[in-house]
Coordinates of C-alpha atoms and ligand atoms in Angstrom, one line a residue:
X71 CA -7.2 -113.9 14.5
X72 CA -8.6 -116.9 12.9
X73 CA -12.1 -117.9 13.2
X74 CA -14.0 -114.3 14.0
X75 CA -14.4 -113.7 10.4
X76 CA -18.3 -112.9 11.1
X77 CA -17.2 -110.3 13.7
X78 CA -15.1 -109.0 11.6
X79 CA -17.4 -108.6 8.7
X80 CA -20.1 -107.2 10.5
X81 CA -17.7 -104.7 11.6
X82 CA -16.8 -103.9 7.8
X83 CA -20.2 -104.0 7.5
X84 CA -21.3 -101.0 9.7
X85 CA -18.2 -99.0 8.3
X86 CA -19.7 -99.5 5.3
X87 CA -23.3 -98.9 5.9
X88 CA -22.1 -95.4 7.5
X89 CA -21.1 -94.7 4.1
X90 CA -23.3 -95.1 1.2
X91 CA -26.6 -95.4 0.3
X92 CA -28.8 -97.5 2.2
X93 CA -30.4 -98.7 -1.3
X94 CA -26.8 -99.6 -2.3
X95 CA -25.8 -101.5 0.7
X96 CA -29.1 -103.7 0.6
X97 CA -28.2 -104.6 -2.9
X98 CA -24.1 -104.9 -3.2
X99 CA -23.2 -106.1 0.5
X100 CA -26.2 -107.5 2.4
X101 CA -26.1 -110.8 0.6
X102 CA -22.3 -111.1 0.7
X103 CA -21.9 -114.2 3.6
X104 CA -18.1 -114.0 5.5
X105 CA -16.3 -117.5 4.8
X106 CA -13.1 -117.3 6.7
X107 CA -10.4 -115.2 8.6
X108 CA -6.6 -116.9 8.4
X109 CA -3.6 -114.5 8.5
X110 CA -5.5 -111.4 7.9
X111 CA -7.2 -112.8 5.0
X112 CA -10.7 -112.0 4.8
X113 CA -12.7 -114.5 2.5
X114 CA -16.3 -113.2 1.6
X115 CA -18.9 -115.0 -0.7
X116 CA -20.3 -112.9 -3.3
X117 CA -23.3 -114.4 -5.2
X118 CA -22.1 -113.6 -8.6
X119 CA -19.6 -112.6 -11.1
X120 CA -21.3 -109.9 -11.9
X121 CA -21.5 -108.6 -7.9
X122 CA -17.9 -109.5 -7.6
X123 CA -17.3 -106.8 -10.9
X124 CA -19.6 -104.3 -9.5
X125 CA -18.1 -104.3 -6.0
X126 CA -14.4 -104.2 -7.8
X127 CA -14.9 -101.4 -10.1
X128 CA -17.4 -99.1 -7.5
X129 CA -16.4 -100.0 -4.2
X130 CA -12.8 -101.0 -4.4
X131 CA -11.4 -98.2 -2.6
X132 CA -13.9 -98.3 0.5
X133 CA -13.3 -101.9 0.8
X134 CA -10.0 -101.7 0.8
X135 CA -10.0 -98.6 3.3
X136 CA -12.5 -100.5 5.9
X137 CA -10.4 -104.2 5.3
X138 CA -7.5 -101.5 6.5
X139 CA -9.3 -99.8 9.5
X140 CA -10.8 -103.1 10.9
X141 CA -8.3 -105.5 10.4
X142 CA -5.0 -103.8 10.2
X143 CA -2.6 -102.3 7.4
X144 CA -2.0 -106.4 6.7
X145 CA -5.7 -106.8 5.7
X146 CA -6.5 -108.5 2.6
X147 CA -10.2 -109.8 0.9
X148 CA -10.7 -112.8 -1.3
X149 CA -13.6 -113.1 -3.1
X150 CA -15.6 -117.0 -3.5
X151 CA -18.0 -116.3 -6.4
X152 CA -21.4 -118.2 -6.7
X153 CA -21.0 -119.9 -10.4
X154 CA -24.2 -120.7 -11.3
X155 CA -24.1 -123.2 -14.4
X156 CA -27.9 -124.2 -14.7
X157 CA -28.5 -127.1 -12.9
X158 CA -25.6 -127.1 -10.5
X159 CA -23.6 -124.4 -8.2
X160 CA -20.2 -124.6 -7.9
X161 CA -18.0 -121.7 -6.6
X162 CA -14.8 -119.7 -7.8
X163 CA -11.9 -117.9 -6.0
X164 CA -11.4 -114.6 -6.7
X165 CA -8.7 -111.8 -5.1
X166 CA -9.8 -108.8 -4.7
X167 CA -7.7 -106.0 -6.5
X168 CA -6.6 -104.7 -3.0
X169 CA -3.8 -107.5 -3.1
X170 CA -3.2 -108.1 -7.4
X171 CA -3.1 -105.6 -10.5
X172 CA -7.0 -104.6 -10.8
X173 CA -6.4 -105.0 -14.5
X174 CA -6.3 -109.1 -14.2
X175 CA -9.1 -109.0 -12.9
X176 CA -11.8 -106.4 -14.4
X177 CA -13.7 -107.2 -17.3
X178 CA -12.8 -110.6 -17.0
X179 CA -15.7 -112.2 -19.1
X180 CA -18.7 -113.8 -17.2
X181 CA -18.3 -117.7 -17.8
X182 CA -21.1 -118.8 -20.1
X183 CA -21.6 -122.6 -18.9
X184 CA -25.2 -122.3 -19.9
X185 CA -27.2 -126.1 -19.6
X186 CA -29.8 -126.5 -21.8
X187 CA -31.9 -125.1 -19.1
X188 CA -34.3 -125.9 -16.4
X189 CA -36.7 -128.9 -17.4
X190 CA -40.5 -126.9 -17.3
X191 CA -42.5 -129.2 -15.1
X192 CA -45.3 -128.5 -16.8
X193 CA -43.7 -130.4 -19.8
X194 CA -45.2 -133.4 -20.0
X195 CA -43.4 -136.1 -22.2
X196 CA -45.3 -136.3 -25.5
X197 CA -47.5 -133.4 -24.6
X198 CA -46.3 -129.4 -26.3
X199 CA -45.0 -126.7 -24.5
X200 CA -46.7 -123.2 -23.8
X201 CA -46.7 -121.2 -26.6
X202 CA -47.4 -117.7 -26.4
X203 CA -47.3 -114.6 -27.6
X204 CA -44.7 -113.0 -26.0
X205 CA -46.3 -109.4 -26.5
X206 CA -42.5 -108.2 -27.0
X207 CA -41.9 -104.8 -29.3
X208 CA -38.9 -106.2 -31.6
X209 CA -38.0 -102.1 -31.7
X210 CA -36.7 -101.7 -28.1
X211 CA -33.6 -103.9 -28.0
X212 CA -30.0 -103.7 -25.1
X213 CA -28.4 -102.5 -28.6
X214 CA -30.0 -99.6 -29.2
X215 CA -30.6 -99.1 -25.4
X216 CA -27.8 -96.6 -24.6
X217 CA -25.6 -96.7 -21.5
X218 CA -24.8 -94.7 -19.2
X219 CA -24.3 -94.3 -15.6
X220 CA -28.1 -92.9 -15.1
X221 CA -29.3 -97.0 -16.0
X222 CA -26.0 -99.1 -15.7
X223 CA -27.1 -101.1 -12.8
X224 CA -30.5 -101.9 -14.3
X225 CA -29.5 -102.6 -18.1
X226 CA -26.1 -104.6 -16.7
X227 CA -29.0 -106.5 -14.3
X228 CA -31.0 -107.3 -17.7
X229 CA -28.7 -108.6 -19.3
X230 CA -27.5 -110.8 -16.5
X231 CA -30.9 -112.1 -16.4
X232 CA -31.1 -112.6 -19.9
X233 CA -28.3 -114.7 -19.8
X234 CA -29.3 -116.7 -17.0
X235 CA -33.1 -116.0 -16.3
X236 CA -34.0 -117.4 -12.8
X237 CA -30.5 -118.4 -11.6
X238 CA -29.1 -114.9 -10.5
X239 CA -30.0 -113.2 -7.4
X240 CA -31.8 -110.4 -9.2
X241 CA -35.1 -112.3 -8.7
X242 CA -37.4 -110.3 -9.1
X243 CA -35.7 -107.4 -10.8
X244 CA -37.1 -104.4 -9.9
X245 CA -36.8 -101.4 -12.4
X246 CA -38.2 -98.0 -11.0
X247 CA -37.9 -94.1 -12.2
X248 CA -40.0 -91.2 -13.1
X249 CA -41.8 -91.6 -16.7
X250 CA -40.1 -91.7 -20.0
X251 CA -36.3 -92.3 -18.4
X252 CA -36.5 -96.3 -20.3
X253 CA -38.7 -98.7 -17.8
X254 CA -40.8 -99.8 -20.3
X255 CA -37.8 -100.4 -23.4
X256 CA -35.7 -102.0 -21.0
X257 CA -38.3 -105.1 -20.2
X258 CA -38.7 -105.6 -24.0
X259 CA -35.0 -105.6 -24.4
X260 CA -34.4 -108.4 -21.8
X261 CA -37.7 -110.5 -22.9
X262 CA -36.4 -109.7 -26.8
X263 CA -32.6 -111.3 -25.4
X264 CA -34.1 -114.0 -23.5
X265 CA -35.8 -115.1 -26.2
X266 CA -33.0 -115.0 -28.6
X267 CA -30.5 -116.8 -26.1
X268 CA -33.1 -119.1 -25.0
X269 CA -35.9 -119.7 -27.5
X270 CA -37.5 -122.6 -25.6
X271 CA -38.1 -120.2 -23.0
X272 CA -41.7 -118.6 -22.4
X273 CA -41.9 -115.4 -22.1
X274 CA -44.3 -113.2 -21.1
X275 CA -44.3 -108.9 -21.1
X276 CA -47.7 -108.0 -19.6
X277 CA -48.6 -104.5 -18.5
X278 CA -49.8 -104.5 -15.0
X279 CA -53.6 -102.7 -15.9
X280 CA -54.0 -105.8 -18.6
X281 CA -53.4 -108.2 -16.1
X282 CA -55.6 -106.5 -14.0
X283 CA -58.2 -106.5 -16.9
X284 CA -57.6 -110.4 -17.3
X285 CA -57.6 -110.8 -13.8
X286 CA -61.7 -109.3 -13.3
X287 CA -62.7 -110.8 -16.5
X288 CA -61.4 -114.5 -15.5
X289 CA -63.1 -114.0 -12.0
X290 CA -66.7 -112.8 -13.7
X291 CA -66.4 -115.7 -15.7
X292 CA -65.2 -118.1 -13.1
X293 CA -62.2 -119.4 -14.6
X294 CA -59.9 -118.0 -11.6
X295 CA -57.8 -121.2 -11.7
X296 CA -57.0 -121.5 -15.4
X297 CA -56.1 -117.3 -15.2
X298 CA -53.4 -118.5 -12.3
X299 CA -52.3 -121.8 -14.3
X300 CA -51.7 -120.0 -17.0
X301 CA -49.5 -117.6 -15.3
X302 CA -47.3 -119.7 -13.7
X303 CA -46.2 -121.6 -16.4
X304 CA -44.3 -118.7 -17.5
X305 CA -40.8 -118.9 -17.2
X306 CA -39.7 -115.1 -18.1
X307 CA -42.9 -113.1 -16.2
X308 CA -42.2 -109.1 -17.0
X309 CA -44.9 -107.1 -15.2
X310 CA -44.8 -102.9 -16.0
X311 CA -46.2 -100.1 -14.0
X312 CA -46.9 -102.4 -11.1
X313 CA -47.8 -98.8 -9.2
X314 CA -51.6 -99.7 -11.1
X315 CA -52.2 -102.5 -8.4
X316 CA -52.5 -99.9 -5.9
X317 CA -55.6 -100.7 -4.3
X318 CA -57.0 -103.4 -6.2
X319 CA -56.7 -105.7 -3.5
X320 CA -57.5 -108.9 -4.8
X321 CA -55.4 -108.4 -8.0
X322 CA -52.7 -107.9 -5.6
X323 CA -53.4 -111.4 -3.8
X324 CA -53.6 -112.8 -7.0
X325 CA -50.5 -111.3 -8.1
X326 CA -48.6 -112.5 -4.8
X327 CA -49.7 -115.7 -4.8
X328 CA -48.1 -116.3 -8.7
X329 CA -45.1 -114.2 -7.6
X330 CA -44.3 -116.9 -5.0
X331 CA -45.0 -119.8 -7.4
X332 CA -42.5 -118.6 -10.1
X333 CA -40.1 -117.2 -7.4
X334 CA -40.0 -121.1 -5.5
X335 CA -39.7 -122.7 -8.9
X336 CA -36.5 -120.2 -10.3
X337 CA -38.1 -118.8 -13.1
X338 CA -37.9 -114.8 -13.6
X339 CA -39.3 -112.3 -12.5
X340 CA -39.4 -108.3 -13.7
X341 CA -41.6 -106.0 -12.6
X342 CA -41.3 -102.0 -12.8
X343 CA -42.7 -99.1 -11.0
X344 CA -43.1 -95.2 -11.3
X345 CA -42.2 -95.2 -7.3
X346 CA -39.5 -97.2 -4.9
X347 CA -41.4 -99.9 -3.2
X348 CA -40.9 -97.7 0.2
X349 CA -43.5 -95.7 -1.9
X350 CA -45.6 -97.3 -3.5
X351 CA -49.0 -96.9 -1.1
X352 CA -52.0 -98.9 -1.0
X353 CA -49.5 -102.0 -1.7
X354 CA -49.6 -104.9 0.5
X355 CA -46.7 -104.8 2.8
X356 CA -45.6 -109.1 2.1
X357 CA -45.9 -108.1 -1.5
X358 CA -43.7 -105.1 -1.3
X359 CA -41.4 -107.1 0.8
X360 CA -40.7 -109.7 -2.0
X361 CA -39.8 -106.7 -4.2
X362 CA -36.8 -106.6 -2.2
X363 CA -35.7 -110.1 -2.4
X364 CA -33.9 -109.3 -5.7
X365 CA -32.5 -106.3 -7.6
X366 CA -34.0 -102.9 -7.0
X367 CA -32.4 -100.3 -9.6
X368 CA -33.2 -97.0 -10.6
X369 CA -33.1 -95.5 -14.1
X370 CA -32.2 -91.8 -13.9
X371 CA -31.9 -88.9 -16.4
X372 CA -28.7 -89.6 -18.7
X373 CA -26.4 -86.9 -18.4
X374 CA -25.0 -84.9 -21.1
X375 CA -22.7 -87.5 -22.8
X376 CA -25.2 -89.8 -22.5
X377 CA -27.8 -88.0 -24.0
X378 CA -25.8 -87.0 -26.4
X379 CA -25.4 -90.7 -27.7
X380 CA -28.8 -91.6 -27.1
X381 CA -29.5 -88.7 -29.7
X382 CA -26.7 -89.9 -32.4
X383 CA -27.8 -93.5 -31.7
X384 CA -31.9 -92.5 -33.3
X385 CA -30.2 -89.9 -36.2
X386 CA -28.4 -93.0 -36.9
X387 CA -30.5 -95.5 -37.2
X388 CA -33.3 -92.9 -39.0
X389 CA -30.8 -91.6 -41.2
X390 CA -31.2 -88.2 -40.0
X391 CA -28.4 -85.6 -40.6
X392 CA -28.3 -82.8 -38.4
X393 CA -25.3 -80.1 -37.2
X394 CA -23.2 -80.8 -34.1
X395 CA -24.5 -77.6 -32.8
X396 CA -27.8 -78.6 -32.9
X397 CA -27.7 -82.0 -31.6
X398 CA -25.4 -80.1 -28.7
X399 CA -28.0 -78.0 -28.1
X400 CA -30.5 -80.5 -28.0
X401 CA -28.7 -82.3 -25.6
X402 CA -27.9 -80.0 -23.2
X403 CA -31.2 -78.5 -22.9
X404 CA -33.7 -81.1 -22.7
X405 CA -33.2 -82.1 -19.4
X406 CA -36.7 -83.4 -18.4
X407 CA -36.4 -86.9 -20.1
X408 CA -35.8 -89.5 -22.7
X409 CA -39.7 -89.6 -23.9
X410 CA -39.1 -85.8 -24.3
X411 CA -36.0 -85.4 -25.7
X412 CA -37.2 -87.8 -28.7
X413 CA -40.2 -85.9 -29.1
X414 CA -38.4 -83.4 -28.9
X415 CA -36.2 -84.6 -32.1
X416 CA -39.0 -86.3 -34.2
X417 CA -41.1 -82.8 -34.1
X418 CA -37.8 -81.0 -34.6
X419 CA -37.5 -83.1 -38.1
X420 CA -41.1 -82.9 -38.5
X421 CA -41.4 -79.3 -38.6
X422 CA -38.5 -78.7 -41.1
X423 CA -39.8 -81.5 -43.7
X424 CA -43.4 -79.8 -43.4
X425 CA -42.4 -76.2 -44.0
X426 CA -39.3 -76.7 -45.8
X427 CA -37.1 -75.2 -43.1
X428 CA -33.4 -76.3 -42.5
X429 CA -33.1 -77.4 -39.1
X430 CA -30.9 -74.5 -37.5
X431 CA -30.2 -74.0 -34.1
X432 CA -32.9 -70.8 -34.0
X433 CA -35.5 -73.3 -35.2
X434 CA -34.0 -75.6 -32.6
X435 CA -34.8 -72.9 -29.8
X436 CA -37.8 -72.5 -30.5
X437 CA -39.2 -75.9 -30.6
X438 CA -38.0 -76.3 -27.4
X439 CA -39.2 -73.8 -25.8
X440 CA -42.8 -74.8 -27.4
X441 CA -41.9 -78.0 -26.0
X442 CA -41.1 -77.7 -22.6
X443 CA -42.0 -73.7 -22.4
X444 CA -40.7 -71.9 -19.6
X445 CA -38.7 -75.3 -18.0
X446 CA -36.0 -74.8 -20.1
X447 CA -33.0 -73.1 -18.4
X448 CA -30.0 -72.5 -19.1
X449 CA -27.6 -73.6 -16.0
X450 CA -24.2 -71.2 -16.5
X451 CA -21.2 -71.5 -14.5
X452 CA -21.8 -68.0 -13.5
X453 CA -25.4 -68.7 -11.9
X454 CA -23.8 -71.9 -10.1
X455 CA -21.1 -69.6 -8.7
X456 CA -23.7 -67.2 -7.2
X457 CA -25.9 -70.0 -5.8
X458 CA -23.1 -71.9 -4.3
X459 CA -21.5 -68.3 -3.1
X460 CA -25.2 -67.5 -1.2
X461 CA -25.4 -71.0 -0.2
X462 CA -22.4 -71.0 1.8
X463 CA -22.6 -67.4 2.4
X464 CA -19.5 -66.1 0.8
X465 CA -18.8 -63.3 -1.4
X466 CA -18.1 -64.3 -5.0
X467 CA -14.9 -61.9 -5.0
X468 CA -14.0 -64.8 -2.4
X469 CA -14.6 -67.6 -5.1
X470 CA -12.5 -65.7 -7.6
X471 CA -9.4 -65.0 -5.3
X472 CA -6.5 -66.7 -4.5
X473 CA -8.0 -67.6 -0.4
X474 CA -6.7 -70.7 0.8
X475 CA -9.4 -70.3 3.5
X476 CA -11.2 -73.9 4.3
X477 CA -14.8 -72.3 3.5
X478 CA -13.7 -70.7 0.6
X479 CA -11.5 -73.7 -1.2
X480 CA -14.9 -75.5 -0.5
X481 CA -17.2 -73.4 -2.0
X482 CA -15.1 -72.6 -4.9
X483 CA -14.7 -76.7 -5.4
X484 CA -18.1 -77.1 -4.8
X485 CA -18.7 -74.7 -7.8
X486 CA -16.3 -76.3 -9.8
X487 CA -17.8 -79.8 -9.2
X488 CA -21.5 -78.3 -9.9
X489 CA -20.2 -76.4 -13.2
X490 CA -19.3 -79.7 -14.7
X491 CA -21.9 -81.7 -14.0
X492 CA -24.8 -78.9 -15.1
X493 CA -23.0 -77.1 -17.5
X494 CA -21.9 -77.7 -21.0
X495 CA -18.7 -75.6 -20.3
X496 CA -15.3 -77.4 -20.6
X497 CA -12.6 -77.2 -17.4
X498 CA -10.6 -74.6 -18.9
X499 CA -13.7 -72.3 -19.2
X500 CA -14.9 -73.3 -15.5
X501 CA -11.2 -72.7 -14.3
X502 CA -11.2 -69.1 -16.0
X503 CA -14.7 -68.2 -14.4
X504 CA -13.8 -69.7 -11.1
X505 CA -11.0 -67.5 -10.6
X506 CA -8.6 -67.7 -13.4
X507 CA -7.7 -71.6 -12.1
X508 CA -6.3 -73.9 -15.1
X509 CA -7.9 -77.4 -16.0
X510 CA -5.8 -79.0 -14.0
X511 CA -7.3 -77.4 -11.0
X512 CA -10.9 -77.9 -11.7
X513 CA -10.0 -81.8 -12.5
X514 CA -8.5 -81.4 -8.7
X515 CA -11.6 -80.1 -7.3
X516 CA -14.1 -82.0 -9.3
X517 CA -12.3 -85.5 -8.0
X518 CA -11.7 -83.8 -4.0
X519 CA -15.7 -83.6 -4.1
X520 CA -16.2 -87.0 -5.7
X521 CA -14.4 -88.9 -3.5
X522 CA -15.3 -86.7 -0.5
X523 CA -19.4 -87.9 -1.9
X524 CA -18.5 -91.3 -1.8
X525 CA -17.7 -91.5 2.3
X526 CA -19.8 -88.1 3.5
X527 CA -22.8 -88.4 3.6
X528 CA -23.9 -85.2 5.4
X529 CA -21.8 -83.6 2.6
X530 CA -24.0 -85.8 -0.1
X531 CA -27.2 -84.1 1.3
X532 CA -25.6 -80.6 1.3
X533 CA -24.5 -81.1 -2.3
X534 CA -28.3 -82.7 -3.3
X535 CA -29.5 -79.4 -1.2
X536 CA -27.4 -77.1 -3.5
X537 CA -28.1 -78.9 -6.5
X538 CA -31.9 -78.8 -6.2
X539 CA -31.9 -74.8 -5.7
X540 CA -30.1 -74.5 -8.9
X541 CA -32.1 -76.6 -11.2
X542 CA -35.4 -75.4 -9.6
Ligands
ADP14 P1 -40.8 -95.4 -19.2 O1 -41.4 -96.7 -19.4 O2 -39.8 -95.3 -18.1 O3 -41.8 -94.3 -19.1 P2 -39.9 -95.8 -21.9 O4 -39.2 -97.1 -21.8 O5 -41.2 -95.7 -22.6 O6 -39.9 -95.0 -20.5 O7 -38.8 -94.8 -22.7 C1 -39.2 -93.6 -23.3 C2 -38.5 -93.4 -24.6 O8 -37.1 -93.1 -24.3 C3 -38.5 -94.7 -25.4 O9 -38.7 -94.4 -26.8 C4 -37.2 -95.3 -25.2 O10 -36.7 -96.0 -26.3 C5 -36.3 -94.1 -25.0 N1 -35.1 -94.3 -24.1 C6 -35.1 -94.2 -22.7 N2 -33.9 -94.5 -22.3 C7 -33.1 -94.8 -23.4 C8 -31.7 -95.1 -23.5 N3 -30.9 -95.2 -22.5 N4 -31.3 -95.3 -24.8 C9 -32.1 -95.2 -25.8 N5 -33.4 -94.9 -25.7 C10 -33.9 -94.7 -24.5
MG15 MG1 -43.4 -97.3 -19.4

């Protein structure tokens, strides 16, 4: 069988691409490049450590399924591993977990071979480099930037590239989500790291409406070439809201021709947008095309836990003591986003300092609802269970009986699944109003309909379909 490995590939390929997201399969397997085929060893070259840990921890188990289907039960992967060490590439041989103990191999830390870094060619001997203000706000830093699943791709992405800005393929990185979900703290994080891992590096955060402004004020004053120069001798360039070029046409030319500069010289690029590129109108198509040379990553809303420790994380560092009711409450009901739920908090604190009030959950309430008025529901298990019940048109004595009936076993998962995602219930409580089923059960059905996501996409949309009626 030796010698086909591009067949072959391509043929794991379109298993794969039947199977997830078409975002995720432009980012995690389109740049992977088949290397060999020889005794049912499959050797594919993955263009970083850090792709090589993403595709082991979130895609093992389809790998390993389609390596199966299109080569045989004797079908095994290797990873070679891009090692980018400054001014030289050299590679690194990886297996994948499908053939050693997963636990060798995870969280092995990225190699830091760092080089003093890439000679600026705008240095001249005897002549200083740039120095600018980097326009960075030394508040929003990858510490107190929480983690979660919602912005794990596009904080791990940051830091990547502030380890290595320029030499990873997430060039440009492309940050996008609704407002107030983190765009704007996460480029001052990785501009605030650069800077303290690199501090001959320039960097430069710039909001896309001021380059815009500097862009028609250089051009009334006829100084179009020194705008440009100036911009290209930045090796860190972190552009937000790009969505504010829409229409300004020759901002956008401007814009494109400094975006291929940097991009052919390997230094960084960041940009963010309100919209996916696929969006973003009244944006010239070969300039939304280069937004999808490097990393596109969405930030959504955190999810309980998550905003839970976002929460903890600004009590903490404001010294703010509140009760664990309140702060559960808080997170569980502010579901719009992070801008709000802070808001949310600092009026919360406000409010009780001003009139003397102890912060109680009451006081909590009502806040909220002032907040966010009428926007605020509460999401029980109970109203799951009816949706999900009309939804698939059953009867919700159906969900509660012992049927092993397909339809019903779905339904009565899906509600499971759906109860402990949007509710703040725990499985035992799910379990008792799904039925009188234990735990153990609703840990069953929550991972049948996870995995079952992860390969079906039809049964992806239905789920999104389901979900959407029940937080509308
Ligand atoms: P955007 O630019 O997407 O509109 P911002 O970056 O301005 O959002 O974020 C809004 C607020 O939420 C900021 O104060 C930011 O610090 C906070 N925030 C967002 N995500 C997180 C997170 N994961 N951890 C901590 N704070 C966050
Ligand atoms: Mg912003």
């Amino acid at each position: 069988m030796a010698g086909n490995h591009i067949e072959i590939w391509n043929k794991c390929l379109s298993v794969i691409q039947d199977n997830i997201e078409a975002q995720s399969f432009e980012t995690w397997f389109k740049p992977i490049v088949p290397l060999a085929l020889v005794d049912n060893l499959l050797t594919i070259q993955v263009p970083s450590q850090f792709v090589y840990e993403w595709l082991e921890t979130h895609y093992i188990e389809l790998l390993k399924k389609t390596i199966k289907r299109v080569i045989g039960p004797d079908g095994k992967l290797d990873y070679s591993i891009i090692m980018d060490s400054g001014d030289s590439t050299s590679t690194m041989k990886l297996p994948s977990s499908n053939r050693t103990d997963p636990k060798n191999q995870l969280g092995r830390p990225a190699p830091e071979k760092l080089s003093d870094g890439p000679m600026n060619p705008f240095v001249i001997p005897g002549l200083k480099k740039l120095v600018i203000d980097p326009q960075l706000n030394e508040n929003y830093t990858f510490d107190n930037f929480i983690e979660g699943e919602c912005n794990r791709v596009a904080r791990q992405g940051g830091l990547a590239i502030a380890k290595n800005p320029g030499k990873t393929a997430y060039n440009p990185l492309l940050i996008y989500s609704n407002t107030g979900l983190g765009k704007t703290h996460l480029c001052h994080a990785i501009g605030l790291e650069t800077k303290r891992l690199h501090p001959e590096t320039t960097v430069l955060y710039v909001q896309a409406e001021q380059f815009t402004n500097q862009y028609i004020t250089a051009s009334k004053n006829k100084n179009l070439n020194d705008f440009v120069h100036f911009y290209q001798m930045i090796d860190v360039l972190i552009i937000d809201d790009i969505q504010f070029l829409a229409k300004k046409t020759m901002t956008q030319e401007t814009f494109f021709h400094i975006f291929n500069y940097l991009h052919q010289n390997n230094k960084q690029l960041v940009i963010t947008s309100d919209k996916l590129p696929a969006d973003l109108q009244d944006m010239e198509a070969r300039l939304l095309s280069r937004f999808k040379w490097g990393l596109t990553a969405e930030l959504q809303m955190p999810d309980i836990p998550t905003r839970l420790a976002i929460l903890q994380n600004k009590l903490y560092t404001n010294g703010i003591v509140l009760s664990n009711e309140v702060v559960d409450y808080l997170a569980s009901n502010v579901r719009t986003n992070v801008r709000e739920l802070e808001g949310i908090l600092i009026s919360l604190v406000a409010q009780s300092s001003l009139n003397k009030k102890t912060i109680t959950l009451d006081l909590t309430k009502q806040i909220i609802d002032r907040f966010i008025r009428n926007s605020v529901k509460e999401v029980s298990v109970e109203y799951i269970v009816n949706v999900v019940c009309e939804y698939f048109g059953i009867s919700i004595d159906q969900i509660a009986s012992s049927s092993r009936k397909q339809q019903v076993v779905q339904a009565r998962q899906v509600a499971m699944y759906l109860s402990k995602k949007h509710s703040s219930e725990s499985l035992t409580s799910i379990g008792m109003q799904c039925g009188k089923k234990d735990h153990a059960t609703v840990h069953h059905a929550c991972k049948t309909i996870s995995d079952r996501l992860e390969t079906d996409k039809q049964f992806k949309a239905t789920l999104a379909d389901i979900e959407k009626r029940i937080l509308s």
